[in-house]
CSV table of C-alpha atoms and ligand atoms in Angstrom, one decimal:
chain,number,residue,atom,x,y,z
A,392,UNK,CA,30.7,-32.0,10.8
A,393,UNK,CA,29.0,-29.2,12.2
A,394,UNK,CA,25.5,-29.9,13.7
A,395,UNK,CA,22.4,-27.8,14.5
A,396,UNK,CA,19.9,-30.0,16.9
A,397,UNK,CA,16.4,-28.2,15.5
A,398,UNK,CA,14.4,-30.0,18.4
A,399,UNK,CA,15.7,-31.6,21.2
A,400,UNK,CA,14.5,-31.5,24.8
A,401,UNK,CA,17.5,-31.0,27.1
A,402,UNK,CA,15.7,-30.4,30.2
A,403,UNK,CA,15.5,-34.1,30.3
A,404,UNK,CA,18.6,-35.2,29.6
A,405,UNK,CA,22.2,-35.5,31.7
A,406,UNK,CA,25.4,-33.0,31.4
A,407,UNK,CA,26.7,-36.1,29.9
A,408,UNK,CA,25.1,-35.9,27.0
A,409,UNK,CA,26.1,-32.2,26.5
A,410,UNK,CA,29.8,-33.4,26.8
A,411,UNK,CA,29.0,-35.9,24.3
A,412,UNK,CA,27.1,-33.9,21.9
A,413,UNK,CA,29.8,-30.9,21.7
A,414,UNK,CA,32.5,-33.6,21.2
A,415,UNK,CA,30.3,-35.0,17.9
A,416,UNK,CA,29.8,-31.7,16.4
A,417,UNK,CA,26.6,-30.1,17.8
A,418,UNK,CA,27.3,-26.4,18.6
A,419,UNK,CA,23.7,-25.1,18.6
A,420,UNK,CA,20.4,-26.7,19.0
A,421,UNK,CA,16.6,-25.2,19.7
A,422,UNK,CA,14.6,-27.0,22.6
A,423,UNK,CA,10.6,-26.4,22.3
A,424,UNK,CA,8.8,-26.5,24.9
A,425,UNK,CA,6.7,-29.7,25.6
A,426,UNK,CA,4.9,-31.6,28.5
A,427,UNK,CA,6.9,-33.0,31.2
A,428,UNK,CA,5.2,-36.8,30.9
A,429,UNK,CA,3.2,-36.1,33.6
A,430,UNK,CA,0.2,-33.8,34.3
A,431,UNK,CA,0.9,-30.0,35.0
A,432,UNK,CA,-1.5,-28.9,37.9
A,433,UNK,CA,-1.7,-24.8,37.0
A,434,UNK,CA,-0.5,-22.7,34.9
A,435,UNK,CA,1.9,-21.2,37.3
A,436,UNK,CA,3.6,-24.6,36.8
A,437,UNK,CA,4.6,-23.3,33.0
A,438,UNK,CA,6.5,-20.5,34.0
A,439,UNK,CA,9.3,-22.0,36.2
A,440,UNK,CA,9.8,-24.4,33.3
A,441,UNK,CA,9.6,-21.3,30.7
A,442,UNK,CA,12.2,-20.0,32.8
A,443,UNK,CA,14.7,-22.6,33.2
A,444,UNK,CA,14.3,-22.8,29.0
A,445,UNK,CA,15.6,-19.7,28.8
A,446,UNK,CA,17.8,-19.1,31.4
A,447,UNK,CA,18.9,-22.1,33.2
A,448,UNK,CA,19.1,-24.3,30.4
A,449,UNK,CA,21.1,-22.0,27.9
A,450,UNK,CA,23.5,-21.7,30.9
A,451,UNK,CA,24.3,-25.5,31.0
A,452,UNK,CA,24.6,-25.6,27.4
A,453,UNK,CA,27.6,-22.7,27.8
A,454,UNK,CA,29.4,-24.6,29.3
A,455,UNK,CA,30.0,-27.3,26.7
A,456,UNK,CA,30.3,-24.4,24.0
A,457,UNK,CA,26.8,-25.4,22.5
A,458,UNK,CA,24.0,-22.4,22.0
A,459,UNK,CA,20.8,-23.0,23.6
A,460,UNK,CA,17.6,-21.6,21.8
A,461,UNK,CA,14.2,-22.1,23.0
A,462,UNK,CA,10.5,-22.4,21.4
A,463,UNK,CA,7.6,-21.5,23.6
A,464,UNK,CA,3.9,-22.8,23.5
A,465,UNK,CA,1.3,-24.5,25.1
A,466,UNK,CA,2.0,-28.0,24.1
A,467,UNK,CA,-1.2,-29.9,22.0
A,468,UNK,CA,-1.4,-32.5,25.2
A,469,UNK,CA,-1.8,-30.3,27.3
A,470,UNK,CA,-4.1,-27.9,25.8
A,471,UNK,CA,-6.6,-30.5,26.8
A,472,UNK,CA,-6.2,-30.1,30.4
A,473,UNK,CA,-8.8,-26.6,31.5
A,474,UNK,CA,-6.1,-26.1,34.4
A,475,UNK,CA,-3.0,-25.3,31.8
A,476,UNK,CA,-4.9,-23.0,29.5
A,477,UNK,CA,-4.8,-19.8,31.1
A,478,UNK,CA,-0.9,-20.2,30.3
A,479,UNK,CA,-2.4,-19.0,26.9
A,480,UNK,CA,-2.1,-15.5,28.0
A,481,UNK,CA,1.5,-15.8,29.8
A,482,UNK,CA,3.0,-16.6,26.2
A,483,UNK,CA,3.5,-13.1,24.9
A,484,UNK,CA,5.8,-12.4,27.9
A,485,UNK,CA,7.9,-15.2,26.5
A,486,UNK,CA,7.6,-14.6,23.0
A,487,UNK,CA,9.3,-11.1,23.1
A,488,UNK,CA,12.5,-12.4,24.7
A,489,UNK,CA,15.7,-12.8,22.5
A,490,UNK,CA,16.1,-16.6,23.5
A,491,UNK,CA,13.0,-17.6,21.9
A,492,UNK,CA,13.1,-18.2,18.0
A,493,UNK,CA,9.7,-20.1,17.3
A,494,UNK,CA,6.2,-20.8,18.7
A,495,UNK,CA,6.4,-24.2,19.4
A,496,UNK,CA,5.4,-26.9,19.8
A,497,UNK,CA,1.9,-26.3,18.7
A,498,UNK,CA,-0.2,-28.6,16.2
A,499,UNK,CA,-2.1,-31.8,17.4
A,500,UNK,CA,-1.9,-34.8,19.8
A,501,UNK,CA,-5.5,-36.2,19.6
A,502,UNK,CA,-6.9,-33.5,17.4
A,503,UNK,CA,-9.4,-32.3,19.7
A,504,UNK,CA,-11.7,-29.2,19.5
A,505,UNK,CA,-9.5,-27.9,22.3
A,506,UNK,CA,-6.7,-28.6,20.4
A,507,UNK,CA,-7.8,-26.7,17.5
A,508,UNK,CA,-8.5,-23.9,19.1
A,509,UNK,CA,-5.0,-23.7,21.0
A,510,UNK,CA,-3.6,-24.2,17.8
A,511,UNK,CA,-5.2,-21.4,15.6
A,512,UNK,CA,-4.6,-19.1,18.6
A,513,UNK,CA,-0.7,-20.0,18.7
A,514,UNK,CA,-0.6,-19.6,15.1
A,515,UNK,CA,-1.9,-16.4,15.6
A,516,UNK,CA,0.6,-15.6,18.1
A,517,UNK,CA,3.5,-16.7,15.4
A,518,UNK,CA,2.0,-14.0,12.8
A,519,UNK,CA,1.4,-11.3,15.8
A,520,UNK,CA,5.3,-11.8,16.7
A,521,UNK,CA,6.8,-12.3,13.7
A,522,UNK,CA,8.3,-15.5,14.8
A,523,UNK,CA,8.4,-19.0,12.8
A,524,UNK,CA,6.4,-21.9,14.1
A,525,UNK,CA,7.1,-25.4,15.0
A,526,UNK,CA,4.4,-27.7,14.5
A,527,UNK,CA,4.1,-31.3,16.1
A,528,UNK,CA,2.3,-33.9,14.1
A,529,UNK,CA,0.2,-36.7,16.1
A,530,UNK,CA,1.8,-40.0,16.2
A,531,UNK,CA,-1.5,-42.0,15.5
A,532,UNK,CA,-3.4,-41.7,12.5
A,533,UNK,CA,-0.3,-39.5,10.7
A,534,UNK,CA,-1.8,-39.0,7.2
A,535,UNK,CA,-5.2,-37.4,8.6
A,536,UNK,CA,-3.3,-35.5,11.6
A,537,UNK,CA,-1.1,-34.1,8.8
A,538,UNK,CA,-4.0,-33.2,6.3
A,539,UNK,CA,-5.8,-31.2,9.2
A,540,UNK,CA,-2.5,-29.9,10.2
A,541,UNK,CA,-1.6,-27.9,6.5
A,542,UNK,CA,-5.1,-27.1,6.7
A,543,UNK,CA,-5.1,-25.1,9.6
A,544,UNK,CA,-1.6,-23.6,8.8
A,545,UNK,CA,-2.8,-22.3,5.6
A,546,UNK,CA,-5.9,-20.8,7.2
A,547,UNK,CA,-4.0,-19.0,9.5
A,548,UNK,CA,-2.5,-17.0,7.0
A,549,UNK,CA,0.9,-17.6,8.4
A,550,UNK,CA,3.7,-17.7,5.3
A,551,UNK,CA,4.1,-21.8,4.6
A,552,UNK,CA,7.6,-20.7,4.5
A,553,UNK,CA,8.0,-19.7,8.2
A,554,UNK,CA,6.5,-23.1,9.3
A,555,UNK,CA,8.1,-26.7,9.8
A,556,UNK,CA,5.7,-29.4,10.3
A,557,UNK,CA,7.9,-31.9,12.6
A,558,UNK,CA,7.7,-36.0,13.1
A,559,UNK,CA,7.2,-36.5,9.2
A,560,UNK,CA,8.1,-40.1,7.6
A,561,UNK,CA,7.3,-41.5,4.3
A,562,UNK,CA,3.8,-41.4,4.7
A,563,UNK,CA,3.6,-37.6,5.0
A,564,UNK,CA,6.9,-36.4,3.5
A,565,UNK,CA,4.9,-35.2,0.0
A,566,UNK,CA,2.3,-33.7,1.3
A,567,UNK,CA,3.9,-31.3,3.9
A,568,UNK,CA,6.8,-30.6,0.7
A,569,UNK,CA,3.8,-29.6,-1.4
A,570,UNK,CA,2.5,-27.2,0.7
A,571,UNK,CA,5.5,-25.3,0.8
A,572,UNK,CA,6.3,-25.7,5.1
A,573,UNK,CA,9.6,-27.1,6.0
A,574,UNK,CA,9.8,-30.9,6.8
A,575,UNK,CA,11.2,-31.6,10.1
A,576,UNK,CA,12.4,-35.3,10.7
A,577,UNK,CA,13.0,-37.0,14.3
A,578,UNK,CA,15.1,-39.9,13.9
A,579,UNK,CA,14.8,-42.6,16.5
A,580,UNK,CA,16.8,-45.6,17.8
A,581,UNK,CA,15.0,-48.1,16.6
A,582,UNK,CA,11.3,-47.0,15.3
A,583,UNK,CA,9.4,-44.3,13.6
A,584,UNK,CA,12.3,-42.9,11.5
A,585,UNK,CA,16.0,-44.3,11.4
A,586,UNK,CA,19.4,-42.9,9.5
A,587,UNK,CA,19.0,-45.2,6.9
A,588,UNK,CA,15.2,-44.3,6.0
A,589,UNK,CA,16.3,-40.5,6.5
A,590,UNK,CA,18.8,-40.9,3.4
A,591,UNK,CA,16.3,-42.9,1.5
A,592,UNK,CA,14.0,-39.7,2.0
A,593,UNK,CA,16.9,-37.0,1.6
A,594,UNK,CA,17.8,-39.3,-1.9
A,595,UNK,CA,14.4,-39.0,-3.0
A,596,UNK,CA,13.6,-35.6,-2.2
A,597,UNK,CA,16.4,-33.5,-2.1
A,598,UNK,CA,18.1,-31.6,1.0
A,599,UNK,CA,16.0,-28.3,0.2
A,600,UNK,CA,13.6,-27.4,3.2
A,601,UNK,CA,14.5,-30.4,5.1
A,602,UNK,CA,15.2,-30.4,8.9
A,603,UNK,CA,16.9,-33.5,11.1
A,604,UNK,CA,16.4,-33.6,14.6
A,605,UNK,CA,17.1,-36.1,18.1
A,606,UNK,CA,14.0,-35.1,19.5
A,607,UNK,CA,15.7,-36.5,22.4
A,608,UNK,CA,13.7,-36.3,25.9
A,609,UNK,CA,12.8,-38.8,28.9
A,610,UNK,CA,11.7,-41.7,26.7
A,611,UNK,CA,13.8,-44.1,24.4
A,612,UNK,CA,15.8,-41.4,22.3
A,613,UNK,CA,19.6,-40.5,21.4
A,614,UNK,CA,20.9,-37.4,21.2
A,615,UNK,CA,23.9,-38.3,18.7
A,616,UNK,CA,21.2,-39.4,15.8
A,617,UNK,CA,21.7,-36.4,14.2
A,618,UNK,CA,25.6,-36.8,14.0
A,619,UNK,CA,24.5,-40.7,12.6
A,620,UNK,CA,22.5,-39.4,9.9
A,621,UNK,CA,25.2,-37.0,8.8
A,622,UNK,CA,27.4,-40.2,8.3
A,623,UNK,CA,24.9,-42.3,6.8
A,624,UNK,CA,24.5,-39.3,4.0
A,625,UNK,CA,28.6,-39.7,3.9
A,626,UNK,CA,28.4,-43.4,2.9
A,627,UNK,CA,25.6,-43.3,0.7
A,628,UNK,CA,27.7,-41.1,-1.1
A,629,UNK,CA,26.4,-37.5,-0.3
A,630,UNK,CA,29.1,-35.1,-0.2
A,631,UNK,CA,30.3,-32.7,2.9
A,632,UNK,CA,28.2,-29.9,1.5
A,633,UNK,CA,25.2,-32.1,1.7
A,634,UNK,CA,25.6,-32.8,5.3
A,635,UNK,CA,26.4,-29.5,6.1
A,636,UNK,CA,23.5,-28.1,4.4
A,637,UNK,CA,20.8,-30.2,6.1
A,638,UNK,CA,22.6,-30.3,9.6
A,639,UNK,CA,23.3,-26.7,10.1
A,640,UNK,CA,22.7,-24.6,7.3
A,641,UNK,CA,19.0,-25.6,7.1
A,642,UNK,CA,18.2,-25.3,10.8
A,643,UNK,CA,20.0,-21.7,10.6
A,644,UNK,CA,18.3,-20.4,7.7
A,645,UNK,CA,14.6,-21.7,9.1
A,646,UNK,CA,15.4,-20.2,12.8
A,647,UNK,CA,17.0,-17.1,11.5
A,648,UNK,CA,13.8,-16.1,10.4
A,649,UNK,CA,13.3,-15.1,13.7
A,650,UNK,CA,15.8,-12.2,13.7
A,651,UNK,CA,16.9,-13.5,16.7
A,652,UNK,CA,19.6,-16.5,15.9
A,653,UNK,CA,22.6,-14.7,17.3
A,654,UNK,CA,25.8,-17.4,16.3
A,655,UNK,CA,28.0,-14.4,15.8
A,656,UNK,CA,30.9,-15.2,18.8
A,657,UNK,CA,30.2,-18.9,18.0
A,658,UNK,CA,33.6,-20.8,16.3
A,659,UNK,CA,32.1,-22.7,13.8
A,660,UNK,CA,34.1,-23.2,11.4
A,661,UNK,CA,35.6,-26.9,11.4
A,662,UNK,CA,39.0,-26.8,13.1
A,663,UNK,CA,41.4,-29.3,11.3
A,664,UNK,CA,44.0,-30.7,13.2
A,665,UNK,CA,47.0,-29.8,10.4
A,666,UNK,CA,49.5,-32.9,11.5
A,667,UNK,CA,46.6,-35.3,11.1
A,668,UNK,CA,44.0,-33.6,9.0
A,669,UNK,CA,41.6,-34.8,11.8
A,670,UNK,CA,39.0,-32.7,13.0
A,671,UNK,CA,39.4,-31.3,16.3
A,672,UNK,CA,36.3,-31.6,18.2
A,673,UNK,CA,35.2,-29.1,20.5
A,674,UNK,CA,34.2,-30.0,24.0
A,675,UNK,CA,34.4,-28.3,27.2
A,676,UNK,CA,33.9,-24.2,27.4
B,1223,LIG,ZN1,9.4,-32.6,21.0
């Protein structure tokens, strides 16, 4: 099983996680810029963070044979902090980098006027830099948050096919599907969305434009839940090809729209031991 995790915060994970992910079949991932768990006190703090997302983290991932890409943005939560807003002026410098495959995470946290403004400004940047956008939806008041998100996306003029609306569930899936945007699902250990619930959604709505991620960060989360979802799909009767589409080809197609998703020297064919027929899982570099 080859896996592309389209949303995971490796900065807050250990080297052991990279090792386990590589062994489970994760060969590429996208790490979106987000907040640190405590407030940043100046825009300069983002500079070091963004630099690590396009420098140190890809290096760390590369030691385990995992390809690392990033999305860059002012996150919804910190869009409310006047100390952080000047970072909007620094974003263009990063949106030019080859390791950056989208603008994100943008969107709503508490749906304030400040978030409105930062969201619209960053969708405009995605259009200007010809990049896809990764849009976070609030965990509270999901349906209303999602409706408003889709309205702002439509107003921005960005092509819906270049937007993924993330953290969806049974309540919001249909809204987003009808909008033409891509659908992101973050799988959590025991809340919000589980592998089994994800399988039900795939059964009902099919694999088209569906992205499955672990969204693992410093909170309770599990970077192997992409793999667990693939296994749950197989158990439920989905084919290897369906699993490959959802866990590999879909994220490659979505982020490939950046024109920067270079996977050329990554060995992505499933290696099978001729003796045992078992797949040879790649760890190490
Ligand atoms: Zn996230």
